[in-house]
Amino acid sequence: MLGFGQDPNEQHHETVGPGSSSAIESSFLMRLRERDSLAWSDLVHLYYPLIHRWCSRAQVPSDEIADVVQEVFRAVSTAIVRFDPNRKDASLRGWMFGITQRQLMAYRRNARKQPDGEGGTEALLRIQQVTDDGGESSMITEPVADRILVVRSALERLRSQVEPKTFSAFWQIMVDGKTPADVAEALQMKVATVYVIKGRLMRRLRDLLEGEL
């Protein structure tokens, strides 16, 4: 099981190429259900920034956000077996948003119990909007920005797992629109190698974004 206290910015380089592990290409959601440590590390890297943003929007004090995010991932680890990606309009992001909402409600209840002078009243006022009508809607109004953040996190996760030259080849093809032949010449690679990199990293990216797609 993933240690939820780990630094989400910690990087681990892997080789994504012709000899890569088949685990890279297995279902992300299936591996989460099977408690695969790499999959859980991926999940934290992908969604930590987004859940942090949701907590910030809900006006959770900055020094308490990490605790709330940790509770969200703890709840996710228990409930992931019940997530059904086949439901209409289902997305991992939307499902995790619901869990985040429940954790924010729990945070609000705990803040209400705190004695005055220890942050209780002040914290409660700051996050009052979490369960009010305006609270949830105010966070849902930015779904595009939320999705972009997840995709950006996925790309950063992918970048951290391969050599810079490998990621550069992928980026130049998929983002800059260059041909594999041009990329191969610029990076002094074989054209066949560039095609392999494109296919491997694209599958890896789709795997990371399985819950989004």
XYZ file of N, CA and C in Angstrom:
639
model
N 0.853 -1.202 0.000
C 0.000 0.000 0.000
C 0.883 1.243 0.000
N 0.427 2.212 -0.702
C 1.164 3.467 -0.793
C 1.169 4.182 0.545
N 2.315 4.751 0.915
C 2.366 5.575 2.106
C 1.822 6.950 1.776
N 0.673 7.311 2.346
C 0.007 8.542 1.957
C 0.762 9.776 2.396
N 1.770 9.615 3.252
C 2.538 10.761 3.686
C 3.706 11.082 2.770
N 3.883 10.302 1.675
C 5.045 10.524 0.830
C 4.939 11.813 0.043
N 6.089 12.315 -0.372
C 6.140 13.539 -1.150
C 5.642 13.273 -2.555
N 4.544 13.943 -3.017
C 4.029 13.713 -4.357
C 4.976 14.176 -5.446
N 6.015 14.929 -5.089
C 6.975 15.394 -6.078
C 8.169 14.454 -6.223
N 8.188 13.392 -5.405
C 9.286 12.449 -5.487
C 9.250 11.766 -6.848
N 10.400 11.619 -7.486
C 10.458 11.080 -8.829
C 11.197 9.755 -8.852
N 10.687 8.865 -9.730
C 11.328 7.577 -9.936
C 11.441 7.367 -11.435
N 12.653 7.185 -11.926
C 12.854 6.985 -13.351
C 12.710 5.513 -13.691
N 11.980 5.240 -14.763
C 11.834 3.901 -15.279
C 12.155 3.940 -16.756
N 12.422 2.789 -17.307
C 12.651 2.701 -18.736
C 11.349 2.341 -19.422
N 10.881 3.195 -20.295
C 9.682 2.907 -21.066
C 10.137 2.725 -22.502
N 10.337 1.511 -22.874
C 10.848 1.210 -24.202
C 10.583 -0.227 -24.551
N 11.286 -0.794 -25.527
C 11.010 -2.142 -25.986
C 11.051 -3.193 -24.891
N 11.835 -2.978 -23.840
C 11.955 -3.992 -22.797
C 11.162 -3.671 -21.554
N 10.191 -2.779 -21.630
C 9.470 -2.326 -20.442
C 8.651 -3.446 -19.826
N 8.381 -3.283 -18.516
C 7.541 -4.243 -17.814
C 6.127 -4.214 -18.356
N 5.508 -5.393 -18.423
C 4.128 -5.454 -18.913
C 3.168 -4.793 -17.950
N 3.597 -4.596 -16.664
C 2.721 -3.944 -15.687
C 2.373 -2.531 -16.110
N 3.291 -1.891 -16.886
C 3.051 -0.529 -17.341
C 1.793 -0.471 -18.209
N 1.506 -1.570 -18.927
C 0.425 -1.547 -19.895
C -0.870 -2.167 -19.369
N -0.879 -2.651 -18.122
C -2.102 -3.204 -17.576
C -3.019 -2.083 -17.110
N -4.267 -2.423 -16.861
C -5.269 -1.424 -16.511
C -4.910 -0.681 -15.239
N -4.925 0.638 -15.326
C -4.628 1.470 -14.165
C -5.625 1.208 -13.044
N -6.912 1.201 -13.370
C -7.935 0.998 -12.353
C -7.851 -0.399 -11.748
N -7.567 -1.376 -12.581
C -7.432 -2.743 -12.069
C -6.267 -2.835 -11.100
N -5.172 -2.177 -11.445
C -4.003 -2.216 -10.562
C -4.262 -1.469 -9.261
N -5.072 -0.422 -9.311
C -5.452 0.268 -8.076
C -6.232 -0.671 -7.163
N -7.155 -1.420 -7.756
C -7.962 -2.348 -6.962
C -7.109 -3.470 -6.382
N -6.047 -3.808 -7.105
C -5.160 -4.879 -6.635
C -4.072 -4.350 -5.696
N -4.140 -3.092 -5.341
C -3.209 -2.460 -4.403
C -1.787 -2.416 -4.944
N -1.654 -2.248 -6.254
C -0.332 -2.136 -6.849
C 0.310 -0.816 -6.406
N 1.519 -0.895 -5.866
C 2.152 0.297 -5.284
C 2.445 1.368 -6.331
N 2.863 0.959 -7.543
C 3.144 1.943 -8.587
C 1.864 2.666 -8.998
N 0.772 1.924 -9.106
C -0.502 2.543 -9.482
C -0.945 3.556 -8.437
N -0.763 3.233 -7.163
C -1.162 4.176 -6.112
C -0.248 5.394 -6.091
N 1.012 5.186 -6.384
C 1.921 6.324 -6.493
C 1.502 7.216 -7.657
N 1.112 6.587 -8.778
C 0.608 7.348 -9.923
C -0.612 8.172 -9.521
N -1.524 7.542 -8.795
C -2.767 8.220 -8.404
C -2.479 9.464 -7.581
N -1.567 9.334 -6.635
C -1.222 10.482 -5.791
C -0.615 11.599 -6.629
N 0.296 11.250 -7.525
C 0.931 12.262 -8.361
C -0.078 12.957 -9.281
N -1.050 12.200 -9.778
C -2.034 12.772 -10.697
C -3.030 13.675 -9.993
N -3.513 13.237 -8.822
C -4.662 13.912 -8.224
C -4.346 14.751 -6.991
N -3.150 14.635 -6.447
C -2.801 15.470 -5.294
C -2.967 16.967 -5.602
N -2.416 17.466 -6.731
C -2.577 18.904 -7.007
C -4.038 19.320 -7.146
N -4.853 18.449 -7.729
C -6.257 18.798 -7.929
C -7.020 18.817 -6.610
N -6.809 17.808 -5.781
C -7.494 17.772 -4.483
C -7.017 18.939 -3.617
N -5.745 19.260 -3.718
C -5.213 20.428 -3.004
C -5.948 21.686 -3.470
N -6.194 21.807 -4.765
C -6.906 22.968 -5.302
C -8.335 23.010 -4.775
N -9.000 21.854 -4.750
C -10.373 21.822 -4.236
C -10.420 22.288 -2.784
N -9.464 21.826 -1.976
C -9.429 22.230 -0.570
C -9.149 23.726 -0.448
N -8.267 24.224 -1.293
C -7.954 25.645 -1.277
C -9.181 26.467 -1.655
N -9.922 26.010 -2.685
C -11.155 26.705 -3.074
C -12.164 26.719 -1.933
N -12.150 25.644 -1.147
C -13.069 25.561 -0.012
C -12.565 26.337 1.188
N -11.436 27.038 0.997
C -10.854 27.897 2.017
C -10.385 27.142 3.251
N -9.926 25.913 3.057
C -9.246 25.213 4.139
C -7.914 25.923 4.377
N -7.545 26.204 5.610
C -6.267 26.870 5.880
C -5.115 26.109 5.240
N -4.166 26.838 4.683
C -3.077 26.222 3.920
C -2.288 25.206 4.734
N -2.150 25.453 6.033
C -1.364 24.534 6.855
C -2.147 23.285 7.251
N -3.414 23.203 6.839
C -4.237 22.037 7.173
C -4.654 21.262 5.927
N -4.360 21.788 4.753
C -4.788 21.138 3.512
C -4.187 19.748 3.370
N -2.899 19.608 3.684
C -2.235 18.311 3.509
C -2.927 17.222 4.316
N -3.409 17.571 5.517
C -4.110 16.582 6.348
C -5.416 16.159 5.702
N -6.143 17.126 5.136
C -7.407 16.799 4.480
C -7.160 15.938 3.247
N -6.136 16.296 2.468
C -5.818 15.521 1.267
C -5.451 14.089 1.647
N -4.711 13.929 2.717
C -4.333 12.587 3.150
C -5.570 11.776 3.506
N -6.537 12.409 4.160
C -7.773 11.709 4.510
C -8.561 11.336 3.263
N -8.505 12.184 2.230
C -9.173 11.873 0.969
C -8.579 10.608 0.375
N -7.254 10.527 0.291
C -6.621 9.349 -0.289
C -6.851 8.112 0.570
N -6.944 8.303 1.866
C -7.233 7.171 2.742
C -8.629 6.625 2.431
N -9.581 7.531 2.238
C -10.942 7.116 1.905
C -10.998 6.472 0.523
N -10.229 7.031 -0.409
C -10.176 6.464 -1.766
C -9.641 5.040 -1.723
N -8.622 4.793 -0.911
C -8.019 3.459 -0.846
C -9.020 2.420 -0.369
N -9.963 2.850 0.463
C -10.979 1.929 0.965
C -12.105 1.723 -0.042
N -12.441 2.787 -0.779
C -13.632 2.758 -1.634
C -13.351 2.445 -3.102
N -12.090 2.357 -3.509
C -11.768 2.229 -4.931
C -12.397 0.988 -5.558
N -12.596 -0.057 -4.788
C -13.196 -1.278 -5.343
C -14.637 -1.038 -5.768
N -15.257 0.027 -5.270
C -16.654 0.307 -5.608
C -16.798 1.289 -6.764
N -15.679 1.849 -7.233
C -15.779 2.781 -8.353
C -16.082 2.017 -9.634
N -17.145 2.422 -10.319
C -17.573 1.764 -11.556
C -17.373 2.707 -12.736
N -16.323 2.506 -13.533
C -16.061 3.407 -14.653
C -17.068 3.251 -15.790
N -17.895 2.213 -15.726
C -18.860 1.965 -16.799
C -20.181 2.702 -16.597
N -20.336 3.336 -15.462
C -21.551 4.116 -15.254
C -21.563 5.328 -16.172
N -22.740 5.757 -16.557
C -22.869 6.892 -17.463
C -22.209 8.128 -16.850
N -21.381 8.792 -17.659
C -20.681 10.013 -17.254
C -19.742 9.807 -16.066
N -19.355 8.557 -15.819
C -18.449 8.299 -14.693
C -17.038 8.741 -15.040
N -16.367 9.341 -14.087
C -14.950 9.676 -14.237
C -14.309 9.565 -12.867
N -13.056 9.178 -12.862
C -12.352 9.058 -11.591
C -12.272 10.410 -10.899
N -12.103 11.466 -11.690
C -12.032 12.815 -11.118
C -13.341 13.179 -10.422
N -14.470 12.916 -11.071
C -15.763 13.232 -10.469
C -16.026 12.415 -9.217
N -15.628 11.139 -9.270
C -15.811 10.269 -8.105
C -14.961 10.746 -6.934
N -13.723 11.140 -7.217
C -12.846 11.633 -6.156
C -13.298 12.993 -5.643
N -13.963 13.767 -6.504
C -14.526 15.029 -6.043
C -15.584 14.774 -4.966
N -16.425 13.742 -5.197
C -17.436 13.406 -4.202
C -16.820 12.990 -2.879
N -15.755 12.210 -2.942
C -15.067 11.802 -1.715
C -14.445 13.006 -1.026
N -13.880 13.906 -1.820
C -13.298 15.121 -1.248
C -14.357 15.947 -0.546
N -15.532 16.039 -1.156
C -16.629 16.776 -0.532
C -16.979 16.196 0.834
N -17.027 14.862 0.904
C -17.371 14.232 2.182
C -16.291 14.469 3.231
N -15.039 14.463 2.809
C -13.961 14.734 3.756
C -13.964 16.193 4.209
N -14.343 17.089 3.303
C -14.451 18.490 3.674
C -15.603 18.696 4.665
N -16.679 17.939 4.492
C -17.791 17.998 5.447
C -17.338 17.502 6.818
N -16.553 16.419 6.830
C -16.031 15.897 8.091
C -15.099 16.922 8.739
N -14.293 17.565 7.914
C -13.395 18.604 8.418
C -14.204 19.738 9.038
N -15.281 20.083 8.395
C -16.140 21.162 8.906
C -16.744 20.785 10.254
N -17.196 19.523 10.366
C -17.768 19.093 11.645
C -16.720 19.128 12.750
N -15.507 18.675 12.422
C -14.440 18.689 13.429
C -14.058 20.112 13.815
N -14.053 21.017 12.829
C -13.718 22.408 13.117
C -14.753 23.026 14.042
N -16.001 22.608 13.883
C -17.075 23.144 14.719
C -16.885 22.749 16.180
N -16.228 21.606 16.391
C -16.034 21.104 17.757
C -14.851 21.753 18.450
N -13.969 22.420 17.665
C -12.776 23.015 18.256
C -13.142 24.205 19.136
N -12.497 24.346 20.308
C -12.756 25.508 21.168
C -12.339 26.794 20.469
N -13.025 27.892 20.789
C -12.632 29.194 20.259
C -11.198 29.477 20.671
N -10.464 30.137 19.780
C -9.080 30.458 20.079
C -8.113 29.422 19.558
N -8.643 28.259 19.124
C -7.787 27.225 18.575
C -8.099 27.002 17.102
N -8.690 27.989 16.493
C -8.956 27.889 15.068
C -10.334 27.371 14.732
N -11.092 26.932 15.743
C -12.389 26.328 15.477
C -13.352 27.249 14.762
N -13.675 28.376 15.376
C -14.646 29.294 14.787
C -14.135 29.877 13.485
N -12.872 30.278 13.482
C -12.307 30.878 12.280
C -12.296 29.885 11.120
N -11.871 28.649 11.421
C -11.831 27.637 10.375
C -13.229 27.325 9.872
N -14.182 27.269 10.785
C -15.552 26.970 10.391
C -16.091 28.029 9.451
N -15.823 29.285 9.758
C -16.295 30.365 8.898
C -15.659 30.296 7.526
N -14.384 29.909 7.494
C -13.675 29.859 6.210
C -14.229 28.779 5.299
N -14.671 27.662 5.899
C -15.130 26.561 5.047
C -16.640 26.360 5.122
N -17.344 27.352 5.621
C -18.798 27.264 5.721
C -19.417 26.926 4.368
N -18.811 27.435 3.293
C -19.377 27.259 1.964
C -19.270 25.833 1.451
N -18.507 24.983 2.104
C -18.288 23.635 1.582
C -19.591 22.878 1.407
N -20.490 22.954 2.397
C -21.732 22.199 2.300
C -22.939 23.096 2.054
N -22.714 24.390 1.931
C -23.809 25.273 1.548
C -24.067 25.126 0.062
N -25.205 25.596 -0.398
C -25.552 25.471 -1.808
C -24.491 26.086 -2.701
N -23.944 27.216 -2.283
C -22.967 27.892 -3.124
C -21.605 27.239 -3.101
N -21.307 26.442 -2.058
C -19.987 25.868 -1.932
C -19.659 24.866 -3.010
N -20.538 23.866 -3.185
C -20.246 22.830 -4.165
C -20.288 23.387 -5.569
N -21.286 24.208 -5.862
C -21.397 24.724 -7.221
C -20.194 25.581 -7.585
N -19.643 26.292 -6.595
C -18.502 27.151 -6.895
C -17.286 26.341 -7.280
N -17.206 25.088 -6.799
C -16.071 24.260 -7.146
C -16.304 23.522 -8.464
N -17.563 23.285 -8.811
C -17.856 22.546 -10.026
C -17.767 23.445 -11.250
N -17.740 24.749 -11.058
C -17.750 25.660 -12.198
C -16.441 25.652 -12.983
N -15.429 24.947 -12.532
C -14.151 24.945 -13.220
C -13.726 23.537 -13.650
N -14.642 22.754 -14.252
C -14.269 21.383 -14.631
C -13.178 21.334 -15.678
N -13.170 22.290 -16.592
C -12.145 22.289 -17.640
C -10.770 22.521 -17.027
N -10.673 23.491 -16.144
C -9.398 23.772 -15.481
C -8.950 22.571 -14.657
N -9.898 21.894 -14.024
C -9.574 20.711 -13.232
C -9.019 19.606 -14.120
N -9.659 19.408 -15.256
C -9.200 18.348 -16.155
C -7.818 18.667 -16.723
N -7.607 19.917 -17.067
C -6.298 20.322 -17.572
C -5.219 20.047 -16.527
N -5.539 20.299 -15.269
C -4.571 20.072 -14.201
C -4.218 18.592 -14.103
N -5.217 17.720 -14.252
C -4.956 16.282 -14.195
C -4.084 15.847 -15.373
N -4.403 16.341 -16.571
C -3.616 15.990 -17.753
C -2.183 16.487 -17.594
N -2.032 17.713 -17.089
C -0.690 18.261 -16.877
C 0.080 17.400 -15.865
N -0.606 16.972 -14.809
C 0.038 16.121 -13.810
C 0.452 14.784 -14.417
N -0.397 14.269 -15.315
C -0.066 13.005 -15.982
C 1.171 13.160 -16.853
N 1.266 14.264 -17.567
C 2.441 14.508 -18.410
C 3.699 14.667 -17.562
N 3.580 15.349 -16.432
C 4.732 15.507 -15.547
C 5.147 14.169 -14.943
N 4.150 13.344 -14.634
C 4.442 12.003 -14.115
C 5.169 11.192 -15.178
N 4.688 11.266 -16.397
C 5.326 10.553 -17.507
C 6.749 11.051 -17.710
N 6.928 12.371 -17.673
C 8.263 12.957 -17.844
C 9.232 12.434 -16.780
N 8.751 12.273 -15.553
C 9.617 11.852 -14.452
C 10.031 10.391 -14.559
N 9.331 9.626 -15.391
C 9.567 8.186 -15.439
C 10.427 7.733 -16.621
N 10.793 8.650 -17.481
C 11.604 8.285 -18.643
C 12.794 9.227 -18.768
N 13.716 8.848 -19.613
C 14.865 9.700 -19.854
C 14.434 10.973 -20.592
N 15.125 12.091 -20.353
C 14.758 13.354 -21.010
C 14.680 13.237 -22.532
N 15.602 12.512 -23.122
C 15.610 12.365 -24.577
C 14.376 11.613 -25.060
N 13.956 10.618 -24.294
C 12.773 9.837 -24.650
C 11.520 10.700 -24.597
N 11.403 11.482 -23.523
C 10.227 12.337 -23.399
C 10.239 13.423 -24.470
N 11.426 13.924 -24.786
C 11.529 14.952 -25.815
C 11.023 14.426 -27.154
N 11.353 13.178 -27.484
C 10.878 12.585 -28.730
C 9.357 12.521 -28.748
N 8.788 12.077 -27.647
C 7.332 11.979 -27.533
C 6.682 13.361 -27.642
N 7.229 14.339 -26.937
C 6.666 15.687 -26.917
C 6.723 16.329 -28.309
N 7.840 16.147 -28.984
C 7.987 16.767 -30.303
C 6.987 16.202 -31.313
N 6.675 14.923 -31.180
C 5.702 14.318 -32.090
C 4.281 14.727 -31.721
N 3.924 14.554 -30.455
C 2.534 14.720 -30.032
C 2.126 16.175 -29.828
N 3.054 17.025 -29.428
C 2.714 18.420 -29.125
C 3.202 19.366 -30.214
N 4.453 19.194 -30.621
C 5.014 20.086 -31.636
C 4.607 19.699 -33.053
N 4.080 18.492 -33.216
C 3.597 18.074 -34.523
C 4.674 17.685 -35.514
N 5.854 17.361 -35.028
C 6.931 16.972 -35.929
C 6.763 15.518 -36.371
N 7.354 15.176 -37.501
C 7.275 13.805 -37.991
C 8.306 12.945 -37.269
N 8.046 11.647 -37.161
C 9.030 10.752 -36.535
C 10.397 10.840 -37.205
N 10.405 11.020 -38.524
C 11.686 11.120 -39.240
C 12.461 12.358 -38.796
N 11.764 13.481 -38.671
C 12.434 14.712 -38.241
C 12.945 14.595 -36.809
N 12.131 13.977 -35.952
C 12.533 13.810 -34.556
C 13.736 12.884 -34.457
N 13.706 11.812 -35.233
C 14.816 10.869 -35.215
C 16.115 11.542 -35.635
N 16.034 12.379 -36.653
C 17.231 13.076 -37.131
C 17.739 14.064 -36.078
N 16.812 14.802 -35.471
C 17.203 15.820 -34.494
C 17.812 15.195 -33.242
N 17.285 14.045 -32.827
C 17.739 13.418 -31.585
C 18.714 12.281 -31.819
N 19.080 12.080 -33.085
C 20.028 11.024 -33.444
C 19.551 9.656 -32.976
N 18.322 9.366 -33.341
C 17.709 8.072 -33.053
C 17.336 7.389 -34.361
N 17.046 6.114 -34.272
C 16.469 5.416 -35.404
C 14.988 5.754 -35.493
N 14.460 5.846 -36.693
C 13.050 6.172 -36.865
C 12.177 5.126 -36.173
N 12.585 3.858 -36.275
C 11.821 2.783 -35.632
C 11.755 2.978 -34.120
N 12.843 3.468 -33.533
C 12.873 3.721 -32.089
C 11.905 4.830 -31.711
N 11.834 5.858 -32.542
C 10.912 6.962 -32.280
C 9.463 6.461 -32.315
N 9.147 5.598 -33.253
C 7.799 5.033 -33.330
C 7.475 4.202 -32.087
N 8.470 3.451 -31.628
C 8.275 2.647 -30.418
C 8.015 3.557 -29.218
N 8.805 4.611 -29.098
C 8.633 5.564 -27.996
C 7.247 6.185 -28.033
N 6.832 6.600 -29.213
C 5.502 7.211 -29.350
C 4.415 6.254 -28.892
N 4.484 5.010 -29.352
C 3.458 4.045 -28.989
C 3.454 3.714 -27.518
N 4.644 3.481 -26.967
C 4.758 3.121 -25.552
C 4.269 4.240 -24.640
N 4.730 5.459 -24.884
C 4.368 6.566 -24.002
C 2.913 6.961 -24.173
N 2.383 6.802 -25.378
C 0.974 7.111 -25.573
C 0.105 6.120 -24.796
N 0.492 4.846 -24.805
C -0.253 3.853 -24.029
C -0.131 4.143 -22.541
N 1.062 4.547 -22.130
C 1.272 4.875 -20.713
C 0.422 6.071 -20.306
N 0.359 7.086 -21.167
C -0.436 8.270 -20.857
C -1.915 7.919 -20.797
N -2.375 7.105 -21.740
C -3.777 6.680 -21.717
C -4.093 5.870 -20.469
N -3.109 5.079 -20.034
C -3.289 4.302 -18.811
C -3.453 5.229 -17.609
N -2.583 6.239 -17.512
C -2.675 7.181 -16.403
C -4.005 7.927 -16.408
N -4.518 8.192 -17.601
C -5.751 8.976 -17.729
C -6.967 8.091 -17.931
N -6.848 6.818 -17.605
C -7.974 5.904 -17.814
C -9.238 6.386 -17.115
N -9.082 6.865 -15.903
C -10.250 7.334 -15.168
C -10.854 8.607 -15.739
N -10.068 9.338 -16.551
C -10.563 10.560 -17.169
C -11.214 10.281 -18.515
N -10.650 9.340 -19.269
C -11.110 9.093 -20.629
C -12.339 8.197 -20.659
